[in-house]
Short mmCIF file of N, CA and C in Angstrom, two decimals:
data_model
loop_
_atom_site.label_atom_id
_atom_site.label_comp_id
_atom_site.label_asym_id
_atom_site.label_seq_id
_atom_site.Cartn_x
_atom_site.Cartn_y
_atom_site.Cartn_z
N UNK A 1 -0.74 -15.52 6.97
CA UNK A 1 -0.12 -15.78 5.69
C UNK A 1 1.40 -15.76 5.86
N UNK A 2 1.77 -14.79 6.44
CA UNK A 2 3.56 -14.84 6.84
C UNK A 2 4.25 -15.65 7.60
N UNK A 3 3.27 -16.54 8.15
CA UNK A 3 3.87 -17.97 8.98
C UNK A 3 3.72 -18.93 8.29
N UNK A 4 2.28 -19.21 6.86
CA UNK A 4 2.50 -19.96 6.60
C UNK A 4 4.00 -19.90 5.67
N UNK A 5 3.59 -18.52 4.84
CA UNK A 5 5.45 -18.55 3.75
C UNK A 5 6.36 -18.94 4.46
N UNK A 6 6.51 -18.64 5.93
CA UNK A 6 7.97 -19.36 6.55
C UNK A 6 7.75 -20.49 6.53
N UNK A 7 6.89 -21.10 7.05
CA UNK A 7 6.77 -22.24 7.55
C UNK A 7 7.47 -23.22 5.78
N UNK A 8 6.97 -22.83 4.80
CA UNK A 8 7.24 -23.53 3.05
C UNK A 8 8.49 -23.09 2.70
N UNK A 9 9.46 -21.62 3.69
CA UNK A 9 11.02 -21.21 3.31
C UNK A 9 10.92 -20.25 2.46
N UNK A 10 9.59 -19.89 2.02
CA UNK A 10 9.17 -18.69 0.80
C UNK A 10 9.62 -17.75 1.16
N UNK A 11 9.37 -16.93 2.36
CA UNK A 11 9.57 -16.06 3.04
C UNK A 11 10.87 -16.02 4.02
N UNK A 12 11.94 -15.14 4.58
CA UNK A 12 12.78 -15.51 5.54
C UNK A 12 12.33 -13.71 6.48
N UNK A 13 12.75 -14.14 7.45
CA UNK A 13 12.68 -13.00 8.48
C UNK A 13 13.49 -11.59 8.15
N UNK A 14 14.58 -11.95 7.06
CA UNK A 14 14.80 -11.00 6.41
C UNK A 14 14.68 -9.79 5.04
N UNK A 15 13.79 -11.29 4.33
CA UNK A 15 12.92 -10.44 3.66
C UNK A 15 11.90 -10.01 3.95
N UNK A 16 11.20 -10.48 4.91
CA UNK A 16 10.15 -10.15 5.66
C UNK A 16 10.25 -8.53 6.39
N UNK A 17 11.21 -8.08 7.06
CA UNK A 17 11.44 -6.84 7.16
C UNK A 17 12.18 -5.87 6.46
N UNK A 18 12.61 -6.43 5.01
CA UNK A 18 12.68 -5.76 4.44
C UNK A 18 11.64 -4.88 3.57
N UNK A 19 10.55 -6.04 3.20
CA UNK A 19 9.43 -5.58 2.41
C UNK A 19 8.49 -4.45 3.45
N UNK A 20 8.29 -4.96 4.63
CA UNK A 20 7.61 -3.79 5.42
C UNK A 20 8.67 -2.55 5.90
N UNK A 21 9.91 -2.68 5.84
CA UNK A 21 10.06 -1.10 5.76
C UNK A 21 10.05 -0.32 4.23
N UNK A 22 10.04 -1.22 3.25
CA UNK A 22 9.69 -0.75 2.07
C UNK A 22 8.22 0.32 1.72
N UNK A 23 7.23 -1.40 2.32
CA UNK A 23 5.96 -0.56 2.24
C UNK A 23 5.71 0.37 3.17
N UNK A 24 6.29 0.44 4.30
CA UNK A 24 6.23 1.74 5.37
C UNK A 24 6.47 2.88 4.44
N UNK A 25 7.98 3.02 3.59
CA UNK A 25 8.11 3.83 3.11
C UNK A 25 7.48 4.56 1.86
N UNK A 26 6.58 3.58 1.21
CA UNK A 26 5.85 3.83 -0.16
C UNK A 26 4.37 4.50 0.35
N UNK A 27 4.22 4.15 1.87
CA UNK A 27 2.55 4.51 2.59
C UNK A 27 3.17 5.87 2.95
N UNK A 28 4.40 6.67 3.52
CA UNK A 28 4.57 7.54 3.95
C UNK A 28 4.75 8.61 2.53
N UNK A 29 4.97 7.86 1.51
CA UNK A 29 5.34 8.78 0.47
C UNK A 29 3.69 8.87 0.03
N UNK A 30 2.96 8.24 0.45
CA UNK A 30 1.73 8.57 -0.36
C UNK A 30 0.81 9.22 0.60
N UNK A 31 1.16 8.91 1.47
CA UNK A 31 0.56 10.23 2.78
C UNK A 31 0.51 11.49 2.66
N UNK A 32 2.20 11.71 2.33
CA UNK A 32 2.74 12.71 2.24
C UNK A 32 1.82 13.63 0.85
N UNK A 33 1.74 12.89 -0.19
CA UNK A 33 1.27 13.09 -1.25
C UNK A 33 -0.12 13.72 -1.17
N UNK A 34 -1.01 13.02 -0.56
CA UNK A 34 -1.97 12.83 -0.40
C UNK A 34 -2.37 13.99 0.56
N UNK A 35 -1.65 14.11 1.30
CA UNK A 35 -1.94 15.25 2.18
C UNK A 35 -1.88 16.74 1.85
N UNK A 36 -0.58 16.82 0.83
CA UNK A 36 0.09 18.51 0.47
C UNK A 36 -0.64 18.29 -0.77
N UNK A 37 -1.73 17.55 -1.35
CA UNK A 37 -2.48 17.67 -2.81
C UNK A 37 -3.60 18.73 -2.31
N UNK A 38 -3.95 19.86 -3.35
CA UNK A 38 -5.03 20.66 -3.44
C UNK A 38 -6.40 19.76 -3.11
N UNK A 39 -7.57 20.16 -2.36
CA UNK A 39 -8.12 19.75 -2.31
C UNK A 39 -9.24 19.64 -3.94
N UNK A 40 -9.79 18.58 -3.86
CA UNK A 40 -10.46 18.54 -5.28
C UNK A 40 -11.73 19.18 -5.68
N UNK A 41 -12.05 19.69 -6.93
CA UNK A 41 -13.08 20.20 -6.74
C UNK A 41 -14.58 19.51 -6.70
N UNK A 42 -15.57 20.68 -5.64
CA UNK A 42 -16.74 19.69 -5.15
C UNK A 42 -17.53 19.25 -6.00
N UNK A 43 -17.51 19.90 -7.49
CA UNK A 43 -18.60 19.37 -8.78
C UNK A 43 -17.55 18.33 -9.29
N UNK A 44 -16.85 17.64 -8.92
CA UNK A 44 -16.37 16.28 -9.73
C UNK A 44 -16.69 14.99 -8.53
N UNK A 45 -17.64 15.19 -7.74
CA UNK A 45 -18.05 14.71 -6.54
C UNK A 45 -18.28 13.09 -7.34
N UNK A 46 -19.00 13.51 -7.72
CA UNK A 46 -19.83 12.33 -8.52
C UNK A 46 -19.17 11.49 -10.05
N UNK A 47 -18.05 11.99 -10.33
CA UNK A 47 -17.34 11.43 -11.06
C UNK A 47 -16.55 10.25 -11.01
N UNK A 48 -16.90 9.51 -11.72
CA UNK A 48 -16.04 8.16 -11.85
C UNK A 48 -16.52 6.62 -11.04
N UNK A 49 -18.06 7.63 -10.39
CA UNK A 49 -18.54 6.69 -9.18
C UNK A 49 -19.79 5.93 -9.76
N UNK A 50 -20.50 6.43 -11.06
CA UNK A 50 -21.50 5.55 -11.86
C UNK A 50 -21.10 5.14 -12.77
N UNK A 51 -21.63 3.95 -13.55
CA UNK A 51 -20.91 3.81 -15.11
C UNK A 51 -22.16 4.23 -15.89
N UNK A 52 -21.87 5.18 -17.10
CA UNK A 52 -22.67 5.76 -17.51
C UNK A 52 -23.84 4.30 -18.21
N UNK A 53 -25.41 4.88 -18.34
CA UNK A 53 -25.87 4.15 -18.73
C UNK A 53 -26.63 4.27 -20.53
#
């Protein structure tokens, strides 16, 4: 997909590394997040995963 956007001028090599150190930085903030979060509790296991009938 990122060769074809160059290839049409959509894309340039500089926005192109701009957006991936962006999203580098939005995946590390949610790592981060994701990691130092309490773990959840085990009776909400099953929550949110059926639609009630």
């Amino acid at each position: 997909m990122r060769d074809a956007l160059m290839e049409r001028g959509w894309l340039t090599t500089e926005t192109d590394t701009q957006l991936r150190e962006e999203v580098g930085r939005e995946v590390e903030r949610a790592t981060e997040a994701a990691e130092s979060a309490s773990d959840p509790d085990p009776g909400s296991l099953g929550r949110h995963v059926y639609a009630d009938a």
